[in-house]
Coordinates of C-alpha atoms and ligand atoms in Angstrom, one line a residue:
M203 CA 0.0 0.0 0.0
Q204 CA 1.3 3.4 -0.9
S205 CA 2.1 5.5 2.2
Y206 CA 1.3 9.1 2.9
Y207 CA 3.0 11.1 5.6
V208 CA 1.9 14.6 6.7
S209 CA 3.2 16.6 9.7
T210 CA 2.4 19.8 11.5
P211 CA 5.0 21.9 13.3
I212 CA 5.5 20.8 16.9
Y213 CA 4.1 23.6 19.1
Y214 CA 6.1 25.3 21.8
V215 CA 4.8 24.6 25.3
N216 CA 5.4 28.2 26.5
D217 CA 1.9 29.2 25.4
E218 CA -1.7 27.7 25.1
P219 CA -3.0 26.7 21.7
H220 CA -4.5 29.5 19.5
V221 CA -6.3 29.5 16.2
G222 CA -3.0 29.6 14.2
H223 CA -2.0 26.3 15.7
A224 CA -5.5 24.9 15.0
Y225 CA -5.3 26.0 11.4
T226 CA -2.2 24.0 10.5
T227 CA -3.4 21.0 12.4
I228 CA -6.8 21.1 10.7
A229 CA -5.2 21.4 7.3
A230 CA -3.0 18.4 8.0
D231 CA -6.0 16.5 9.3
V232 CA -7.9 17.2 6.0
L233 CA -4.9 15.8 4.1
A234 CA -4.7 12.8 6.4
R235 CA -8.4 12.0 6.0
Y236 CA -8.3 12.6 2.3
Y237 CA -5.5 10.2 1.7
R238 CA -7.0 7.5 4.0
L239 CA -10.1 7.9 1.9
A240 CA -7.9 7.4 -1.1
G241 CA -6.6 4.1 0.4
R242 CA -3.1 5.2 1.4
D243 CA -1.2 4.0 4.5
V244 CA -1.3 7.4 6.3
L245 CA 0.9 8.7 9.1
F246 CA -0.3 12.0 10.5
L247 CA 2.1 13.4 13.1
T248 CA 1.7 16.4 15.4
G249 CA 3.1 17.1 18.9
V250 CA 4.9 19.6 21.1
D251 CA 8.3 21.2 21.2
E252 CA 9.3 21.2 24.8
H253 CA 13.0 22.3 25.0
G254 CA 14.9 25.5 24.6
Q255 CA 15.5 28.8 26.3
K256 CA 12.1 30.2 25.6
V257 CA 10.3 27.4 27.4
E258 CA 12.8 27.4 30.2
Q259 CA 12.3 31.2 30.7
A260 CA 8.5 30.8 30.6
A261 CA 8.7 28.1 33.3
N262 CA 11.0 30.3 35.4
E263 CA 8.6 33.2 35.2
R264 CA 5.9 30.9 36.6
G265 CA 8.2 29.4 39.3
I266 CA 7.8 25.9 38.0
T267 CA 10.2 23.5 36.2
P268 CA 10.1 23.4 32.4
A269 CA 9.0 19.8 32.6
A270 CA 6.0 20.8 34.8
L271 CA 5.1 23.5 32.4
A272 CA 5.3 21.1 29.4
D273 CA 3.1 18.6 31.2
A274 CA 0.5 21.2 31.9
V275 CA 0.4 22.7 28.3
V276 CA 0.6 19.4 26.6
D277 CA -2.7 18.3 28.2
G278 CA -4.3 21.4 26.6
Y279 CA -3.2 20.2 23.2
R280 CA -4.1 16.6 23.7
S281 CA -7.6 17.5 24.8
L282 CA -8.1 20.2 22.1
W283 CA -7.4 18.0 19.1
P284 CA -10.2 15.5 19.5
S285 CA -12.7 18.3 19.9
L286 CA -11.6 19.7 16.5
E287 CA -11.9 16.1 15.1
I288 CA -8.2 15.9 14.6
S289 CA -7.2 12.3 13.7
N290 CA -3.5 12.3 14.3
D291 CA -1.9 8.8 14.3
D292 CA 0.8 9.9 16.7
F293 CA 1.6 12.7 19.1
I294 CA 5.2 13.4 19.8
R295 CA 6.7 15.1 22.8
T296 CA 10.4 16.1 22.4
S297 CA 11.0 15.0 26.0
E298 CA 10.3 11.3 25.1
D299 CA 13.1 8.8 25.1
R300 CA 12.4 7.8 21.5
H301 CA 13.0 11.4 20.4
K302 CA 16.2 11.8 22.5
R303 CA 17.6 8.7 20.9
A304 CA 16.8 10.0 17.4
V305 CA 18.3 13.4 18.1
S306 CA 21.5 11.9 19.5
E307 CA 21.7 9.6 16.5
I308 CA 21.3 12.5 14.1
W309 CA 24.0 14.4 15.9
R310 CA 26.4 11.4 15.7
R311 CA 25.7 11.1 12.0
L312 CA 26.4 14.8 11.4
D313 CA 29.5 14.5 13.4
A314 CA 30.7 11.4 11.6
A315 CA 30.1 13.2 8.3
G316 CA 32.5 15.9 9.4
A317 CA 29.7 18.4 9.4
I318 CA 30.1 19.6 13.0
Y319 CA 33.0 21.4 14.7
K320 CA 33.6 23.2 18.0
G321 CA 34.1 26.9 18.0
F322 CA 33.0 30.1 19.8
Y323 CA 29.8 32.0 19.1
E324 CA 29.7 35.7 19.7
D325 CA 26.7 37.4 18.3
L326 CA 23.0 37.9 18.9
Y327 CA 20.1 35.6 19.7
C328 CA 16.3 36.1 19.7
V329 CA 14.8 33.9 22.4
P330 CA 11.1 34.2 21.4
C331 CA 12.2 33.0 17.8
E332 CA 15.0 30.8 19.1
T333 CA 17.0 32.3 16.2
Y334 CA 20.6 33.5 15.8
W335 CA 21.3 36.8 14.2
T336 CA 24.4 38.8 13.2
A337 CA 24.9 42.5 13.7
T338 CA 24.8 42.9 9.9
Q339 CA 21.4 41.3 9.7
L340 CA 20.1 43.6 12.4
K341 CA 21.6 46.6 10.5
D342 CA 20.0 45.5 7.2
A343 CA 16.7 45.3 9.0
G344 CA 17.1 48.8 10.5
H345 CA 17.4 47.5 14.0
A346 CA 21.1 48.0 14.7
D347 CA 20.6 50.7 17.3
D348 CA 17.6 49.2 19.2
K349 CA 18.9 45.7 18.9
R350 CA 15.7 44.1 17.8
C351 CA 14.9 40.8 16.1
P352 CA 14.5 41.3 12.3
D353 CA 11.6 38.7 12.4
C354 CA 9.6 39.5 15.5
G355 CA 10.8 42.9 16.5
R356 CA 11.5 41.9 20.1
P357 CA 14.9 42.6 21.8
V358 CA 17.7 40.2 21.0
Q359 CA 20.4 39.2 23.5
Q360 CA 24.1 39.2 23.1
V361 CA 25.5 35.7 23.3
K362 CA 29.1 34.9 23.9
E363 CA 29.9 31.2 24.5
E364 CA 31.6 28.1 23.3
S365 CA 29.4 26.4 20.8
Y366 CA 29.3 23.6 18.2
F367 CA 28.7 24.6 14.6
F368 CA 27.1 22.9 11.7
R369 CA 28.8 23.4 8.4
L370 CA 25.7 24.7 6.7
G371 CA 27.7 26.4 4.0
N372 CA 29.0 23.1 2.7
Y373 CA 25.5 22.1 1.6
Q374 CA 24.5 25.3 -0.1
E375 CA 25.2 24.1 -3.6
A376 CA 23.5 20.7 -3.1
L377 CA 20.5 22.4 -1.6
L378 CA 20.2 24.9 -4.5
E379 CA 20.4 22.1 -6.9
H380 CA 17.7 20.2 -5.1
I381 CA 15.4 23.1 -5.0
R382 CA 16.0 23.9 -8.7
N383 CA 15.5 20.3 -9.7
N384 CA 12.4 19.8 -7.6
P385 CA 9.9 22.5 -8.4
D386 CA 7.4 21.1 -5.9
F387 CA 9.8 20.9 -3.0
I388 CA 8.7 24.3 -1.6
G389 CA 5.3 25.7 -1.8
P390 CA 3.8 28.1 -2.6
E391 CA 5.9 29.4 -5.4
S392 CA 6.5 32.8 -3.8
R393 CA 8.0 31.1 -0.8
R394 CA 10.1 28.9 -3.0
N395 CA 11.6 32.1 -4.6
E396 CA 12.2 33.6 -1.2
V397 CA 14.2 30.5 -0.1
L398 CA 16.2 30.5 -3.4
R399 CA 17.1 34.1 -2.9
F400 CA 18.1 33.4 0.7
V401 CA 20.3 30.4 -0.1
E402 CA 21.9 32.2 -3.1
G403 CA 22.9 34.9 -0.7
G404 CA 25.2 32.5 1.0
L405 CA 24.8 30.2 4.1
R406 CA 26.9 30.8 7.2
D407 CA 27.7 28.0 9.5
L408 CA 25.1 27.5 12.2
S409 CA 25.6 27.5 15.9
V410 CA 24.0 24.3 17.1
S411 CA 24.7 24.1 20.8
R412 CA 24.3 26.2 23.9
T413 CA 26.0 26.1 27.3
T414 CA 24.2 28.8 29.3
F415 CA 21.1 26.9 30.1
T416 CA 20.3 23.2 30.4
W417 CA 16.7 22.5 29.3
G418 CA 17.4 20.4 26.2
I419 CA 19.1 17.3 24.9
P420 CA 22.8 17.1 25.8
V421 CA 25.4 16.8 23.0
P422 CA 26.6 13.2 22.9
G423 CA 29.9 13.0 24.6
D424 CA 29.9 16.7 25.8
P425 CA 27.0 17.1 28.2
A426 CA 28.0 20.7 29.1
H427 CA 26.3 21.6 25.8
V428 CA 22.6 21.2 25.0
I429 CA 21.7 20.8 21.3
Y430 CA 20.1 23.8 19.7
V431 CA 16.4 23.6 20.0
W432 CA 15.7 23.7 16.2
I433 CA 18.0 20.8 15.5
D434 CA 16.2 18.9 18.3
A435 CA 12.7 20.0 17.0
L436 CA 13.2 19.3 13.3
T437 CA 14.3 15.8 14.1
N438 CA 10.9 15.1 15.4
Y439 CA 9.7 14.3 11.9
L440 CA 12.2 11.4 11.7
T441 CA 11.4 10.2 15.3
G442 CA 7.8 10.0 14.2
A443 CA 8.7 7.9 11.2
G444 CA 10.6 5.4 13.5
F445 CA 14.2 6.7 13.2
P446 CA 16.6 5.3 14.0
D447 CA 15.4 1.7 14.6
G448 CA 12.0 1.6 13.0
D449 CA 10.9 0.5 9.5
M450 CA 10.8 4.1 8.3
R451 CA 8.2 3.1 5.7
H452 CA 6.6 6.5 5.8
W453 CA 9.8 8.4 5.1
P454 CA 10.4 10.6 3.2
C455 CA 7.5 12.7 4.5
D456 CA 5.0 13.7 1.8
V457 CA 4.5 17.2 3.2
H458 CA 5.6 19.2 6.2
L459 CA 2.9 21.9 6.7
I460 CA 4.2 24.9 8.5
G461 CA 3.6 28.6 8.9
K462 CA 5.5 31.2 6.8
D463 CA 7.6 32.3 9.8
I464 CA 9.4 29.0 10.2
L465 CA 10.1 28.4 6.5
R466 CA 13.9 29.0 6.7
F467 CA 14.3 26.3 9.4
H468 CA 12.3 23.8 7.3
A469 CA 13.5 24.7 3.8
V470 CA 17.1 25.4 4.5
Y471 CA 18.4 24.1 7.8
W472 CA 16.4 20.8 7.8
P473 CA 17.3 19.7 4.2
C474 CA 20.9 20.6 4.8
M475 CA 20.9 18.5 8.0
L476 CA 19.4 15.6 6.1
L477 CA 21.9 16.0 3.2
A478 CA 24.7 15.9 5.7
A479 CA 23.3 12.8 7.5
G480 CA 22.6 11.0 4.2
I481 CA 18.9 10.8 4.7
P482 CA 16.4 11.4 1.9
L483 CA 14.7 14.9 2.0
P484 CA 11.0 15.4 2.6
K485 CA 9.1 15.6 -0.7
R486 CA 7.5 18.9 0.1
V487 CA 7.4 21.8 2.6
Y488 CA 4.4 24.0 2.4
A489 CA 4.2 27.3 4.2
H490 CA 0.8 28.8 4.9
G491 CA 0.0 32.4 5.8
W492 CA -1.0 34.0 9.1
W493 CA -4.3 34.9 10.6
T494 CA -5.3 38.1 12.1
V495 CA -8.4 38.2 14.3
E496 CA -11.2 40.8 13.6
G497 CA -8.5 42.8 11.8
E498 CA -5.9 42.7 14.5
K499 CA -2.6 40.9 14.9
M500 CA -2.9 38.3 17.7
S501 CA -0.3 39.0 20.4
K502 CA 0.4 37.9 23.9
S503 CA 0.7 41.5 25.1
K504 CA -2.7 42.4 23.8
G505 CA -4.1 39.2 25.1
N506 CA -6.3 38.9 22.0
A507 CA -5.2 35.4 20.9
L508 CA -8.2 33.5 19.6
R509 CA -8.4 30.3 21.6
P510 CA -9.9 27.3 19.8
D511 CA -11.7 26.0 22.9
K512 CA -13.5 29.4 23.2
L513 CA -14.4 29.2 19.5
L514 CA -15.8 25.7 20.0
E515 CA -18.3 27.1 22.6
E516 CA -19.8 29.1 19.7
F517 CA -19.4 27.0 16.6
D518 CA -19.0 23.3 16.0
A519 CA -15.8 21.8 14.8
D520 CA -16.9 21.2 11.2
T521 CA -17.9 24.8 10.7
I522 CA -14.6 26.1 12.1
R523 CA -12.7 23.6 9.9
Y524 CA -14.7 24.6 6.8
F525 CA -14.4 28.3 7.4
L526 CA -10.6 28.2 8.0
L527 CA -9.8 26.3 4.8
R528 CA -12.4 28.0 2.6
E529 CA -12.1 31.6 3.6
V530 CA -8.4 32.1 2.6
P531 CA -6.4 30.5 -0.1
F532 CA -3.8 28.3 1.7
G533 CA -0.5 30.2 1.6
H534 CA -2.1 33.6 1.9
D535 CA -2.7 35.7 5.1
G536 CA -6.3 36.1 6.2
D537 CA -8.6 37.6 8.8
F538 CA -10.8 35.6 11.1
S539 CA -14.0 37.4 11.7
H540 CA -17.2 36.2 13.2
A541 CA -19.3 38.0 10.6
A542 CA -17.4 36.3 7.8
L543 CA -17.7 32.9 9.3
K544 CA -21.5 33.3 9.7
Q545 CA -21.8 34.7 6.2
R546 CA -19.9 31.7 4.7
Y547 CA -21.9 29.3 6.8
N548 CA -25.2 30.7 5.8
T549 CA -24.6 30.9 2.1
E550 CA -22.5 27.8 1.4
L551 CA -23.5 25.4 4.1
A552 CA -27.0 26.3 5.2
N553 CA -28.2 27.6 1.8
D554 CA -26.3 25.7 -0.9
I555 CA -25.5 22.3 0.4
G556 CA -28.0 22.1 3.2
N557 CA -30.8 23.2 0.9
L558 CA -29.8 20.8 -1.9
L559 CA -29.9 17.8 0.5
N560 CA -33.1 18.9 2.1
R561 CA -35.1 19.6 -1.0
S562 CA -33.8 16.5 -2.8
L563 CA -34.7 14.1 0.0
S564 CA -38.0 15.9 0.7
M565 CA -39.1 15.6 -2.9
L566 CA -38.0 11.9 -3.0
H567 CA -40.3 11.3 0.0
K568 CA -43.1 13.4 -1.3
Y569 CA -43.2 11.9 -4.8
Q570 CA -41.7 8.4 -4.4
D571 CA -42.1 7.6 -0.7
G572 CA -38.3 7.9 -0.3
V573 CA -37.6 5.1 -2.7
L574 CA -35.1 5.5 -5.6
A575 CA -36.3 4.1 -8.9
A576 CA -34.3 2.8 -11.8
V577 CA -33.0 5.2 -14.4
D578 CA -34.2 4.3 -17.9
S579 CA -32.6 6.9 -20.1
E580 CA -30.5 9.9 -19.4
E581 CA -30.9 13.3 -21.0
A582 CA -28.2 15.8 -21.8
A583 CA -28.8 17.6 -18.5
D584 CA -28.3 14.4 -16.5
R585 CA -25.1 13.5 -18.3
E586 CA -23.8 17.0 -17.6
L587 CA -24.4 16.6 -13.9
V588 CA -22.6 13.2 -13.9
A589 CA -19.7 14.8 -15.8
A590 CA -19.6 17.7 -13.4
V591 CA -19.4 15.3 -10.4
E592 CA -16.7 13.2 -12.0
A593 CA -14.7 16.3 -13.0
M594 CA -15.0 17.5 -9.3
Q595 CA -13.5 14.2 -8.1
R596 CA -10.4 14.7 -10.4
S597 CA -10.1 18.4 -9.5
V598 CA -10.3 17.8 -5.8
D599 CA -7.6 15.2 -6.1
D600 CA -5.4 17.6 -8.0
A601 CA -6.0 20.4 -5.5
M602 CA -5.2 18.2 -2.5
Q603 CA -1.8 17.3 -4.1
R604 CA -1.0 21.0 -4.1
Q605 CA -2.6 21.7 -0.6
A606 CA -5.0 24.0 -2.4
F607 CA -7.9 23.4 0.0
H608 CA -9.8 26.5 -1.0
E609 CA -9.8 25.3 -4.6
A610 CA -10.9 21.8 -3.6
L611 CA -13.8 23.4 -1.7
E612 CA -14.6 25.7 -4.6
H613 CA -14.8 22.7 -7.0
I614 CA -17.2 20.9 -4.6
Q615 CA -19.3 24.1 -4.2
S616 CA -19.6 24.5 -7.9
V617 CA -21.2 21.1 -8.3
V618 CA -23.5 22.0 -5.4
R619 CA -24.6 25.1 -7.3
H620 CA -24.9 22.9 -10.4
G621 CA -27.2 20.6 -8.5
N622 CA -29.4 23.4 -7.3
R623 CA -29.7 24.7 -10.9
Y624 CA -30.5 21.2 -12.1
V625 CA -33.4 21.2 -9.6
E626 CA -34.7 24.5 -11.0
D627 CA -34.2 23.5 -14.7
N628 CA -35.8 20.1 -14.3
A629 CA -38.6 21.1 -11.9
P630 CA -39.5 17.8 -10.3
W631 CA -42.8 19.3 -9.0
A632 CA -43.9 20.0 -12.6
L633 CA -42.9 16.4 -13.7
F634 CA -45.0 15.1 -10.9
K635 CA -48.0 17.2 -11.9
Q636 CA -47.6 16.0 -15.5
G637 CA -47.5 12.4 -14.3
N638 CA -44.1 12.0 -16.0
A639 CA -43.0 9.3 -13.5
D640 CA -40.0 8.0 -15.5
R641 CA -38.4 11.4 -16.0
L642 CA -39.2 12.3 -12.3
A643 CA -37.4 9.1 -11.1
T644 CA -34.4 9.9 -13.3
V645 CA -34.1 13.5 -12.0
L646 CA -34.4 12.4 -8.3
Y647 CA -31.9 9.6 -8.8
H648 CA -29.4 12.0 -10.3
L649 CA -29.9 14.4 -7.4
V650 CA -29.4 11.9 -4.7
E651 CA -26.5 10.2 -6.3
S652 CA -24.7 13.4 -7.0
L653 CA -25.3 14.4 -3.4
R654 CA -23.8 11.2 -2.1
L655 CA -20.6 11.9 -4.1
I656 CA -20.5 15.5 -3.1
V657 CA -20.7 14.6 0.5
L658 CA -18.1 11.9 0.1
Q659 CA -15.6 14.6 -1.1
L660 CA -16.5 16.7 1.9
V661 CA -15.8 14.0 4.4
P662 CA -12.1 15.1 5.1
F663 CA -13.3 18.6 5.7
M664 CA -16.4 18.0 7.8
P665 CA -16.2 14.5 9.3
V666 CA -19.2 15.0 11.6
K667 CA -21.7 16.8 9.4
T668 CA -20.9 14.5 6.5
A669 CA -21.6 11.4 8.6
V670 CA -25.1 12.9 9.4
M671 CA -25.7 13.8 5.7
L672 CA -24.6 10.3 4.5
A673 CA -26.8 8.7 7.2
Q674 CA -29.8 10.5 5.6
I675 CA -28.8 9.4 2.1
M676 CA -27.9 5.9 3.0
N677 CA -30.6 5.5 5.6
A678 CA -28.1 4.0 8.0
E679 CA -25.3 5.0 10.4
Q680 CA -22.2 5.9 8.4
Q681 CA -18.7 5.2 9.6
V682 CA -17.0 7.9 7.5
N683 CA -13.6 6.6 8.5
A684 CA -14.2 3.3 6.7
L685 CA -15.1 4.9 3.4
L686 CA -12.8 4.5 0.4
L687 CA -13.0 6.4 -2.9
S688 CA -12.2 3.3 -4.8
E689 CA -15.2 1.4 -3.3
H690 CA -17.6 4.2 -2.8
G691 CA -16.6 6.9 -5.3
G692 CA -18.2 5.5 -8.5
W693 CA -21.4 7.0 -10.0
G694 CA -24.4 4.7 -9.9
L695 CA -23.7 2.7 -6.8
L696 CA -27.1 3.6 -5.2
A697 CA -29.4 0.8 -6.3
A698 CA -33.0 1.1 -7.5
G699 CA -35.2 0.3 -4.6
H700 CA -32.9 2.0 -2.1
V701 CA -34.8 4.0 0.5
C702 CA -33.4 7.3 1.8
A703 CA -34.2 8.6 5.3
R704 CA -36.4 11.6 5.8
P705 CA -34.2 14.8 5.8
S706 CA -33.7 16.9 8.8
P707 CA -31.7 20.1 8.6
V708 CA -27.9 19.5 9.0
F709 CA -27.0 23.2 8.8
P710 CA -29.6 25.3 10.6
R711 CA -29.2 29.0 9.7
M712 CA -27.2 31.2 12.1
E713 CA -28.5 34.5 13.1
Ligands
MSP37 N1 8.2 25.0 17.9 C1 8.3 25.7 16.7 C2 8.1 24.7 15.5 C3 9.0 23.6 15.4 S1 8.6 22.5 14.1 C4 9.9 21.5 14.0 C5 7.3 26.8 16.6 N2 6.3 26.7 17.5 S2 5.1 27.7 17.6 O1 4.2 27.2 18.6 O2 5.6 29.0 17.9 O3 4.4 28.0 16.3 C6 3.8 26.9 15.6 C7 3.1 27.4 14.3 O4 2.1 28.3 14.6 C8 4.0 28.0 13.3 O5 3.8 27.3 12.1 C9 3.4 29.4 13.1 O6 3.5 29.8 11.8 C10 2.0 29.1 13.5 N3 1.3 30.4 13.9 C11 1.6 31.2 14.9 N4 0.8 32.3 14.8 C12 0.0 32.2 13.7 C13 -1.1 32.9 13.2 N5 -1.5 34.1 13.7 N6 -1.7 32.5 12.0 C14 -1.4 31.2 11.5 N7 -0.4 30.5 12.0 C15 0.4 31.0 13.1 O7 7.4 27.7 15.8

């Protein structure tokens, strides 16, 4: 069976989950569910990043140990994900033994390849970003005088300590060649160009150990040093795949989903580490955009971070999932507003899909006692509907390969609109009045069968609502997790004589 491996970033445990974390995790979940539906052997990995100076500082501020802080925050993540219908196969904590083994092994391989040397680091460090900076980089960003991080704008600290270095520069040419030869390696295109420009600008060796704090994984053979948190964190993707002792059947990863702010780590440092260690590179790294909330940047100081558990008090998981992936093209920045969510819900879910299901099943009950009858002959309009459904299936598959969730949903929505037009054009109520039973049966069959296939495509996005919709169509409980496109995705699988349930509204209008 062909495998499929999708990962999210592992989230720092210095803060509670917010909508940005939920966004990546939902996107990864949709891919995982889609490829399970497509019959692949899926590994969907998420987890938490527990080490580093930032977490240690956050713990100190609260007067607890970093391990205690991690334990507390990790519970928040673990309980949040099921309530958003996240179906991760594994959850990694970087404090686990399996991960420490993987990181130590990676370090040994880098060292054995001659990619690591000991030196002295004297420059700047941004703790919130866990990123090294040079004075020149601060100057270029206009922050030389106030000593602020070019990425997040917060104060950087002066670091002066013995450190191990990774010979990043040695892999510059190999990385450039890889990016140029593999146009799909980094998405979207604009991010790929950004990385190319960055790498072409030259890669300096990277400091990969610290001695001034202890919350991390010690350097093998030199425990005064802890391994740089990004080397530690990136290796989680290998740990999850079973490195170093497992079968690694899911590696290389099909796609690392990340936010745009951590692109350099994933598209430069990570592939260079893997090149040095002689491990195949992930197939793709995709960086999505950032959300603002009601027009404002979320920030700790403003205390305006949108918490998914609060959101779930107002809206169900499927509605949140649908909105996040539909509202903004994946890869772009977007704004989360309650008004926009309600608007999308009312037009696309309540009106378009909800209405199509409701009116189709109502008419089936009114005119044929809920029973589907055989189709004798198809007219052009029927064939067009079937063709639109089949084209949707191909387009959705293509969009999923590119993480173009908004496109996939648009293809699905366009068939929903087609279905609603088909109702108007073929006016089953008129066919009933005219006593045209054959034509009426054909039209109702096409409506219900296209609905079944529309809903099937929506399963990865809305696993709860689709189960309810399918239950009405199939007139039985539906285990959406057991569905397969190869078995259930063909047109015409609903048999004559099949009885559908009476509809009840799945998407009641929001005020
Ligand atoms: N621990 C690192 C990742 C290590 S992966 C090997 C980290 N953690 S984080 O918790 O700070 O951020 C995780 C993710 O949240 C990042 O992908 C980041 O882009 C994302 N987001 C943070 N704020 C966001 C928004 N406002 N909108 C969308 N995503 C956002 O970085």
